[in-house]
PDB file of C-alpha atoms in Angstrom:
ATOM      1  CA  UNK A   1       6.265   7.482 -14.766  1.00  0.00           C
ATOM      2  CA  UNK A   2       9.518   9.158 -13.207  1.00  0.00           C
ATOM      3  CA  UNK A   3      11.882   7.548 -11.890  1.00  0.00           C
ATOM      4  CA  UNK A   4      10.904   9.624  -8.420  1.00  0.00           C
ATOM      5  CA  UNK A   5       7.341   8.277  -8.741  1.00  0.00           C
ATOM      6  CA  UNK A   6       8.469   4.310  -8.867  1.00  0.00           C
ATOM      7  CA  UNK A   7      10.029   5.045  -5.556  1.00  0.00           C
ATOM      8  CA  UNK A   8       6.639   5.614  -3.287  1.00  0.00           C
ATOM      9  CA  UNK A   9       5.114   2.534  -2.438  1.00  0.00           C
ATOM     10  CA  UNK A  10       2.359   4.009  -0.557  1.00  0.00           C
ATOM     11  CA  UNK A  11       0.370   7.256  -1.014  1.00  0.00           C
ATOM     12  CA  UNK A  12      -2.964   8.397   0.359  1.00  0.00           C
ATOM     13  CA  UNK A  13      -4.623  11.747  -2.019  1.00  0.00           C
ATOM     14  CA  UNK A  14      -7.096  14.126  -0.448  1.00  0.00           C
ATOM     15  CA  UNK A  15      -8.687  12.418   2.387  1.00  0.00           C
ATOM     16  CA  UNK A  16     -11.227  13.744   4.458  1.00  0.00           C
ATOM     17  CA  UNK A  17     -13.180  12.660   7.526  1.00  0.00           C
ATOM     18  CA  UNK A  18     -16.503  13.343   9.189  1.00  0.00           C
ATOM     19  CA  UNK A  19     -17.621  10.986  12.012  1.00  0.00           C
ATOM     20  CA  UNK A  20     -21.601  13.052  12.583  1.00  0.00           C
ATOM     21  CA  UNK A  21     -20.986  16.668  12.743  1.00  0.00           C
ATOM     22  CA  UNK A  22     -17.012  16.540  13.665  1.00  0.00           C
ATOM     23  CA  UNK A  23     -14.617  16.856  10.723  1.00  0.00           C
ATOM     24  CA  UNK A  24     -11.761  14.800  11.840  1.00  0.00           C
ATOM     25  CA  UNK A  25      -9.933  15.208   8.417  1.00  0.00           C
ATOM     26  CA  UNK A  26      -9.573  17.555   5.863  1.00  0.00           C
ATOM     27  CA  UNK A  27      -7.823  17.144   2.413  1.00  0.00           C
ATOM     28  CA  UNK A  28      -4.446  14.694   3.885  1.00  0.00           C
ATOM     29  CA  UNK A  29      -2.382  13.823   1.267  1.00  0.00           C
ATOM     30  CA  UNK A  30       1.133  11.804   2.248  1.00  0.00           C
ATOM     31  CA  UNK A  31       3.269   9.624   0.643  1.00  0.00           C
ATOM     32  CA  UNK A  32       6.079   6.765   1.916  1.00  0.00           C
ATOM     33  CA  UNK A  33       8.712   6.236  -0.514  1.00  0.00           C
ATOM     34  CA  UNK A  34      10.539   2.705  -0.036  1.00  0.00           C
ATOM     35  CA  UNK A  35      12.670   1.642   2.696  1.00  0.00           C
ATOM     36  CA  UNK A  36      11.732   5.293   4.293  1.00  0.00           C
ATOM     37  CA  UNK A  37      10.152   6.070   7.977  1.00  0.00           C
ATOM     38  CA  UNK A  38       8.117   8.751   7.906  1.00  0.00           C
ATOM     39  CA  UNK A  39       6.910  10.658  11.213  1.00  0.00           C
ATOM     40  CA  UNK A  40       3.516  11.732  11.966  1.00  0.00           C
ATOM     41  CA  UNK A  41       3.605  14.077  14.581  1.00  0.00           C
ATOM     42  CA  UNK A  42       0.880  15.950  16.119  1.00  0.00           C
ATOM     43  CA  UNK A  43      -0.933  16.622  19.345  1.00  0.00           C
ATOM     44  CA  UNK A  44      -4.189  14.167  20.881  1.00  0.00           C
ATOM     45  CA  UNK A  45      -7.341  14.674  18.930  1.00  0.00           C
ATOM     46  CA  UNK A  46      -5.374  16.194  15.441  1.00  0.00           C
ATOM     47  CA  UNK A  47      -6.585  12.640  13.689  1.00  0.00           C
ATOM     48  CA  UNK A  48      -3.914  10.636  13.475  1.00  0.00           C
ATOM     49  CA  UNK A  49      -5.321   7.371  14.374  1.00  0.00           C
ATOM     50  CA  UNK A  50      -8.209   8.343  12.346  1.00  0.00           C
ATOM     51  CA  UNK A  51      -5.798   8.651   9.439  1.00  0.00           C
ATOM     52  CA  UNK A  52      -4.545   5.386  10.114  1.00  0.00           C
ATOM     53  CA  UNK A  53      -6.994   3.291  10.512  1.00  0.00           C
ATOM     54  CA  UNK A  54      -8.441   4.740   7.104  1.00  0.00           C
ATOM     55  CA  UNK A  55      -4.773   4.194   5.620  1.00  0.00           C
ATOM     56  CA  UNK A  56      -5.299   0.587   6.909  1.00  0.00           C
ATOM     57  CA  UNK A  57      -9.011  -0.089   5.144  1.00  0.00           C
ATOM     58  CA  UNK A  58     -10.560  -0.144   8.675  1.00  0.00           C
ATOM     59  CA  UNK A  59     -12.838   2.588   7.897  1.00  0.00           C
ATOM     60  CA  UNK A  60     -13.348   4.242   4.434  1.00  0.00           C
ATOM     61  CA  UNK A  61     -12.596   7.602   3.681  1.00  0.00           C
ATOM     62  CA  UNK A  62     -15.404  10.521   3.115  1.00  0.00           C
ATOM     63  CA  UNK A  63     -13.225  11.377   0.279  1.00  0.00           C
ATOM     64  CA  UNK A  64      -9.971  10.642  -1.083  1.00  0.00           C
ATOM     65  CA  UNK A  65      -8.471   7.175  -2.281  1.00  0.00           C
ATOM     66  CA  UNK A  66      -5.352   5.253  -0.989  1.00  0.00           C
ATOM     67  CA  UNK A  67      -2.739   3.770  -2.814  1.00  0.00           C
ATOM     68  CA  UNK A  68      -0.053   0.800  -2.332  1.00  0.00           C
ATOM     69  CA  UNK A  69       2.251   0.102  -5.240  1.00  0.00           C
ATOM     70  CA  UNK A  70      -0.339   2.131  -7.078  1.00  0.00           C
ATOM     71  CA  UNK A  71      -3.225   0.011  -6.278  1.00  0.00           C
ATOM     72  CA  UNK A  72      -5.905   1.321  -5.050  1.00  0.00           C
ATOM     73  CA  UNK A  73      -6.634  -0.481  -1.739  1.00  0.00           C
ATOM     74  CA  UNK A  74      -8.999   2.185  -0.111  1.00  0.00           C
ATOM     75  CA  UNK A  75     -11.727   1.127   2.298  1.00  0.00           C
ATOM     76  CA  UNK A  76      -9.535  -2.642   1.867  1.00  0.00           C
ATOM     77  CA  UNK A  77      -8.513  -4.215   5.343  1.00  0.00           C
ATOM     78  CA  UNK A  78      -5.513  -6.583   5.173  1.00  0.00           C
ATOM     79  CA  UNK A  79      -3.849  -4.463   2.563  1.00  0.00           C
ATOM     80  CA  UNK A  80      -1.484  -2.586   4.688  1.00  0.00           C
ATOM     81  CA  UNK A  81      -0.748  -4.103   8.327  1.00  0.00           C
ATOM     82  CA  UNK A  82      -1.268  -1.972  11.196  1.00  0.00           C
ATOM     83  CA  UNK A  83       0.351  -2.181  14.818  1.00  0.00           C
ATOM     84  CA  UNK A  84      -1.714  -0.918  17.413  1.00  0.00           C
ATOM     85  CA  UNK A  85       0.296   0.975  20.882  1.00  0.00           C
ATOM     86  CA  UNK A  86      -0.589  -2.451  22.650  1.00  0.00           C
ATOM     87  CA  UNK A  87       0.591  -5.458  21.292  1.00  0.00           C
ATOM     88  CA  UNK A  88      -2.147  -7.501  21.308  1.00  0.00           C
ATOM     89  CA  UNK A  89      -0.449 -10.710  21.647  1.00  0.00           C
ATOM     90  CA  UNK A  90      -2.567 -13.950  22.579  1.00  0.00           C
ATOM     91  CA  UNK A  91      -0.968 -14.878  25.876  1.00  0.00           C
ATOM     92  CA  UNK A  92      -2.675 -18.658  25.730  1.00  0.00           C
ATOM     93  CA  UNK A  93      -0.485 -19.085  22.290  1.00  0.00           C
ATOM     94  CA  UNK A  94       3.083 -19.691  21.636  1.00  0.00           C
ATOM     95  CA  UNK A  95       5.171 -16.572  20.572  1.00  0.00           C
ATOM     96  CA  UNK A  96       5.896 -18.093  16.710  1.00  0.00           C
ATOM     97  CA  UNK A  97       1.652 -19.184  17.078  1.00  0.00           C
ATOM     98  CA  UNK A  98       1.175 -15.168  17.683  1.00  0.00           C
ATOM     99  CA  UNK A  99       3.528 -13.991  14.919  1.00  0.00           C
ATOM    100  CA  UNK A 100       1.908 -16.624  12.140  1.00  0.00           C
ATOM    101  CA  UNK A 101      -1.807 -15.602  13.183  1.00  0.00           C
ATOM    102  CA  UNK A 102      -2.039 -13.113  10.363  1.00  0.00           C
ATOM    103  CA  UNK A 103      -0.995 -15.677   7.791  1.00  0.00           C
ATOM    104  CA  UNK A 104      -3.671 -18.723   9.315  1.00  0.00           C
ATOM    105  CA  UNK A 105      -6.310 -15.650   9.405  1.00  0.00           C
ATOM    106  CA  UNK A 106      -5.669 -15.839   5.736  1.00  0.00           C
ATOM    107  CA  UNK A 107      -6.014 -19.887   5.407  1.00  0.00           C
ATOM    108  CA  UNK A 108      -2.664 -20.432   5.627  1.00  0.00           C
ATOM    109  CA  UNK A 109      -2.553 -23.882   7.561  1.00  0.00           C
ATOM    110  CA  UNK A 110      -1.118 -23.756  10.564  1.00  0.00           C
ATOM    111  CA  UNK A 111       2.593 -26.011  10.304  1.00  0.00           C
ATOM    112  CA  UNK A 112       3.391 -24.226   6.672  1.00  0.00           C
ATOM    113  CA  UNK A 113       2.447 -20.346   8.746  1.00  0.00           C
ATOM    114  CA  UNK A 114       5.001 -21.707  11.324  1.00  0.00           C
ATOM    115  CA  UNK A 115       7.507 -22.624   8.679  1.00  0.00           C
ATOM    116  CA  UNK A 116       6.930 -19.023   7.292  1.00  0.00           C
ATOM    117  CA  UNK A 117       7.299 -16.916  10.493  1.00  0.00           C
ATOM    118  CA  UNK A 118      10.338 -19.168  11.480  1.00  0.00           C
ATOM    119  CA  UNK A 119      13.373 -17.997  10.076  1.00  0.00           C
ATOM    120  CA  UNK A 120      12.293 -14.844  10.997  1.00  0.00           C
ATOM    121  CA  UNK A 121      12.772 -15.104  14.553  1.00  0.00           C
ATOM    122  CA  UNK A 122      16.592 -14.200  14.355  1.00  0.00           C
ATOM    123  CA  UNK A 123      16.450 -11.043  12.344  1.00  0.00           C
ATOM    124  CA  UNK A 124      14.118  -9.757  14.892  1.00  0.00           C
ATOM    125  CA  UNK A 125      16.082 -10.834  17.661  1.00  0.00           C
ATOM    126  CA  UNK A 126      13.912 -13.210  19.255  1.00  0.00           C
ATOM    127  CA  UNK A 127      15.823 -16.890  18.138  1.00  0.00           C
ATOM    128  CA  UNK A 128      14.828 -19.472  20.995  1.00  0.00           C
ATOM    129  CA  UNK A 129      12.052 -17.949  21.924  1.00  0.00           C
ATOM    130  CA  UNK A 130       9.230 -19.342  19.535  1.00  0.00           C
ATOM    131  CA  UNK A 131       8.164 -21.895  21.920  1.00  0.00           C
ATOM    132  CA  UNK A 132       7.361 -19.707  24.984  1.00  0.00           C
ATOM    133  CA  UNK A 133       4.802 -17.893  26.171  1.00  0.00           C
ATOM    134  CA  UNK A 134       4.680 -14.221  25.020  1.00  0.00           C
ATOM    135  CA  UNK A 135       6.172 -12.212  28.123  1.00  0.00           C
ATOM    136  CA  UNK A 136       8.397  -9.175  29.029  1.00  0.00           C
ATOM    137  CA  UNK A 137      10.945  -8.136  26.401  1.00  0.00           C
ATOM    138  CA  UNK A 138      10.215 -10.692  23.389  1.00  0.00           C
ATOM    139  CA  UNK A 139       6.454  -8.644  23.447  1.00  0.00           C
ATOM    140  CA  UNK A 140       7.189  -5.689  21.267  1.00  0.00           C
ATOM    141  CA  UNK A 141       9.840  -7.632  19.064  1.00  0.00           C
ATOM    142  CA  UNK A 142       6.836 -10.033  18.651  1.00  0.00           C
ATOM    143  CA  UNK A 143       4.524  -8.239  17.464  1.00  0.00           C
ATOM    144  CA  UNK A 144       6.381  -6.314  14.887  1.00  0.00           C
ATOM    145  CA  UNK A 145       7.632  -9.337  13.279  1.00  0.00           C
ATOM    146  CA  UNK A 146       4.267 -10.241  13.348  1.00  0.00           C
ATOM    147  CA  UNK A 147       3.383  -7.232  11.420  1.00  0.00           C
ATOM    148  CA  UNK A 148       6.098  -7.611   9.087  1.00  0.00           C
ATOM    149  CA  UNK A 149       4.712 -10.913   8.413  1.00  0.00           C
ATOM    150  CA  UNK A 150       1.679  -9.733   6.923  1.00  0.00           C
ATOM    151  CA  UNK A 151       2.922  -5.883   5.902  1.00  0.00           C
ATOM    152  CA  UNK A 152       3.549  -6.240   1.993  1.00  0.00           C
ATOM    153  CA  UNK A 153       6.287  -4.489   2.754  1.00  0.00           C
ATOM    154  CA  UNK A 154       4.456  -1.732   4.673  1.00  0.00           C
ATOM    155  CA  UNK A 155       3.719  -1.195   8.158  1.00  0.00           C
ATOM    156  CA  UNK A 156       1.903   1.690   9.930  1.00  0.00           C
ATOM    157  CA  UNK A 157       3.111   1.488  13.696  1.00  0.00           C
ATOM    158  CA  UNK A 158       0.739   4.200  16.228  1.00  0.00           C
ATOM    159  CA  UNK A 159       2.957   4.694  18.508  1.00  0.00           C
ATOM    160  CA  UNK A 160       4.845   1.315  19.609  1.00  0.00           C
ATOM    161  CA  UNK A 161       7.709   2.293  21.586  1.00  0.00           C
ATOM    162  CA  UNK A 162       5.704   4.492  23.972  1.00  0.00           C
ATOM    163  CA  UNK A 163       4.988   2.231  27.003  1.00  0.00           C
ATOM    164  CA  UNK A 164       9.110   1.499  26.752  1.00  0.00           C
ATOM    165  CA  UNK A 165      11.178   3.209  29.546  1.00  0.00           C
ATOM    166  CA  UNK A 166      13.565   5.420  28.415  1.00  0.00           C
ATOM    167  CA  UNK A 167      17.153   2.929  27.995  1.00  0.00           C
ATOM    168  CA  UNK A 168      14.879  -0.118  26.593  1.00  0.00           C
ATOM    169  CA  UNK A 169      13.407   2.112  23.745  1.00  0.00           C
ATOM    170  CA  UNK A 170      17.409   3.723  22.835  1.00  0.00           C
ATOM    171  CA  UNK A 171      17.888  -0.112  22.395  1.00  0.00           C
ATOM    172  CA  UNK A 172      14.686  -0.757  20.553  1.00  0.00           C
ATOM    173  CA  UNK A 173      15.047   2.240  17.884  1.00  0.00           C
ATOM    174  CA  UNK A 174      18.516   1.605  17.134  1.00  0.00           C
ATOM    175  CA  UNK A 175      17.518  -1.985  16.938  1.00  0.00           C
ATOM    176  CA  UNK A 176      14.017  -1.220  14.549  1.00  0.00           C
ATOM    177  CA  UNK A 177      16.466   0.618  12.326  1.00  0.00           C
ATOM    178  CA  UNK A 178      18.531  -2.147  11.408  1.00  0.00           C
ATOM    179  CA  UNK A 179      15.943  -4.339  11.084  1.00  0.00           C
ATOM    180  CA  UNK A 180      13.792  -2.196   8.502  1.00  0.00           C
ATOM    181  CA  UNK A 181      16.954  -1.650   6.619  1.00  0.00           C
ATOM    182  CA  UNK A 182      17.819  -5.238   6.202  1.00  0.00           C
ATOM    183  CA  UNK A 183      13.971  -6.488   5.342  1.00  0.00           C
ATOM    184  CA  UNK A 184      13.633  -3.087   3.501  1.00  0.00           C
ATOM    185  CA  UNK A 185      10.635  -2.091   5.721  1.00  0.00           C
ATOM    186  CA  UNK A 186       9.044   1.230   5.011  1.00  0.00           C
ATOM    187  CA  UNK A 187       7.282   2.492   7.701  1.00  0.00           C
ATOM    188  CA  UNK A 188       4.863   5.207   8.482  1.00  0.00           C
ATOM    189  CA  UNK A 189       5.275   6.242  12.143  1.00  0.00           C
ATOM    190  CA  UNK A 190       2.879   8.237  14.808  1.00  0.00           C
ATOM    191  CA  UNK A 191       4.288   9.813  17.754  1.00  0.00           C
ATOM    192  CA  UNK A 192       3.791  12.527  20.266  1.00  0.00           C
ATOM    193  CA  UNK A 193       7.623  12.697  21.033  1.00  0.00           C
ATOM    194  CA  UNK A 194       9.173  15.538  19.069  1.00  0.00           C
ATOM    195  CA  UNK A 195      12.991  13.536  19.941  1.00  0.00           C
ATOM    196  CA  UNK A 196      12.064  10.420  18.756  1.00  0.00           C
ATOM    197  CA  UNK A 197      10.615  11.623  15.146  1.00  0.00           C
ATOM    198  CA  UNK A 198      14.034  14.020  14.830  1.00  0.00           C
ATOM    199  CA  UNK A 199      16.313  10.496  15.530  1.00  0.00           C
ATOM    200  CA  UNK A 200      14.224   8.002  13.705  1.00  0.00           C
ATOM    201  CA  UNK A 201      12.526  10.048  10.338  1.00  0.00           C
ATOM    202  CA  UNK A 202      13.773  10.480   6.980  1.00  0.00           C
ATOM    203  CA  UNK A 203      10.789  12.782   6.894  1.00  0.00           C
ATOM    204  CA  UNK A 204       7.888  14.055   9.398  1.00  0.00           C
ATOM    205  CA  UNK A 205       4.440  15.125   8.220  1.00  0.00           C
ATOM    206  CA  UNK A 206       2.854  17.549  10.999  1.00  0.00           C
ATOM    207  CA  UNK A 207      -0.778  17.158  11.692  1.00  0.00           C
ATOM    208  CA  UNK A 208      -2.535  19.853  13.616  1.00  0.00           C
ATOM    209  CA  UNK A 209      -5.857  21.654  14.192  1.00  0.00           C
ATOM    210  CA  UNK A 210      -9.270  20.830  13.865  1.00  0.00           C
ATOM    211  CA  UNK A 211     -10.038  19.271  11.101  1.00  0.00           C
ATOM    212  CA  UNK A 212      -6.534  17.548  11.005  1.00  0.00           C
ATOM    213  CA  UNK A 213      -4.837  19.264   8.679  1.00  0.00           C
ATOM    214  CA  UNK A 214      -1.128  18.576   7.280  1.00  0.00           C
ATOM    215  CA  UNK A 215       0.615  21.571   8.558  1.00  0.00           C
ATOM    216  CA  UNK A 216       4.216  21.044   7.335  1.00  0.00           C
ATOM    217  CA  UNK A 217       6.727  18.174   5.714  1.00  0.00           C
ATOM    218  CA  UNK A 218      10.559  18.415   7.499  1.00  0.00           C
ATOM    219  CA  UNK A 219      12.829  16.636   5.576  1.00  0.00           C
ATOM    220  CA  UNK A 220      15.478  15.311   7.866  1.00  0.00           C
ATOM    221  CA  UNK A 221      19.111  15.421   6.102  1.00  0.00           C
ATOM    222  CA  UNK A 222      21.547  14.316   8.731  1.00  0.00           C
ATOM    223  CA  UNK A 223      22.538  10.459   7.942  1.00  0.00           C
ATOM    224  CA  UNK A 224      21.410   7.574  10.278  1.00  0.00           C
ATOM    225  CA  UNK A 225      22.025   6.878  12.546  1.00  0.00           C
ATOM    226  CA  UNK A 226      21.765   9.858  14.844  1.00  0.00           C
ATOM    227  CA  UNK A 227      22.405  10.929  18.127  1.00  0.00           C
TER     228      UNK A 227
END
């Protein structure tokens, strides 16, 4: 295996989608080389949540098999975690309680999930805050840690910075940046905003038509970070 090939860490080959007579997907294949974010960028209704939530094991493919670390995790759920636009925090539960529910969903007990999540909270920003209620700010920080948590080193995010106003999400990208470089996060992204896949992406896959189709790959050369 080349030295190029060691390098992706996830790759799905050839997958297709029919939910009764609509084709949602024809014949996707990507790949996410480690420590990369990769874009996908394409307009409502082009399949890109499909794509995802077949990436993640939620639904199985028609055809086509995914692969992390070249293991073949298709139609597997828990394999690759998945962040949703809303966070989905518990707001009854304490923030570190939220963060260390993938890991007690696994049988994890409870006090060693907490001693897990913990040290955590200060790389992602959110040190003295484990004790509160989710709220405000700490929401979005929270639940990317908590799907860091559980990511095996991969993380699919649809869309998470698109409820942020403007200023708050210049913060959070420049912020999500450092962060995946220091955990050496790879990330597979979806957006709708052309801007934000040009200043985040090392590359961007476009989706379009009907079946989604992969259109085009831009490779993005200018260094990080970007204006």
């Amino acid at each position: 295996m080349s030295s190029e090939q060691n390098k992706v860490i996830l790759r799905a080959e050839h997958i297709s989608k029919t939910y009764g007579e609509k084709k949602v997907l024809e014949d996707i294949s990507i790949h996410l080389e480690q420590g990369e974010l990769v874009s996908l960028l394409g307009v409502s209704g082009s399949g890109k949540t499909t794509l995802f939530n077949v990436l993640s094991g939620i639904i199985p493919p028609d055809e086509g098999k995914v692969y992390l670390k070249d293991q073949d995790v298709t139609s597997t759920p828990g394999s690759i975690s998945y962040m949703l636009q809303k966070d989905l925090l518990l707001p009854h539960k304490k923030v570190i309680d939220n963060v260390a529910l993938p890991l007690v969903l696994k049988g994890v007990k409870k006090a060693e999930a907490r001693e897990k999540a913990n040290p955590l909270f200060a790389e992602f920003g959110l040190e003295g805050t484990q004790y509160q209620y989710p709220s405000g700010g700490m929401r979005q920080r929270a639940a990317l840690l908590r799907t860091y948590l559980s990511s095996s080193g991969v993380a699919l995010l649809d869309e998470p910075f698109s409820a942020l106003d403007t200023l708050t999400k210049a913060s959070v990208h420049k912020w999500y940046l450092e962060v995946m470089q220091h955990i050496d996060l790879s990330t597979l992204f979806i957006t709708h905003d052309i801007d934000e896949a040009i200043l985040l992406s090392d590359r961007i896959y476009i989706l379009n038509g009907t079946p989604g189709t992969i259109k085009d790959e831009i490779v993005i050369q200018e260094r990080k970070p970007r204006a």
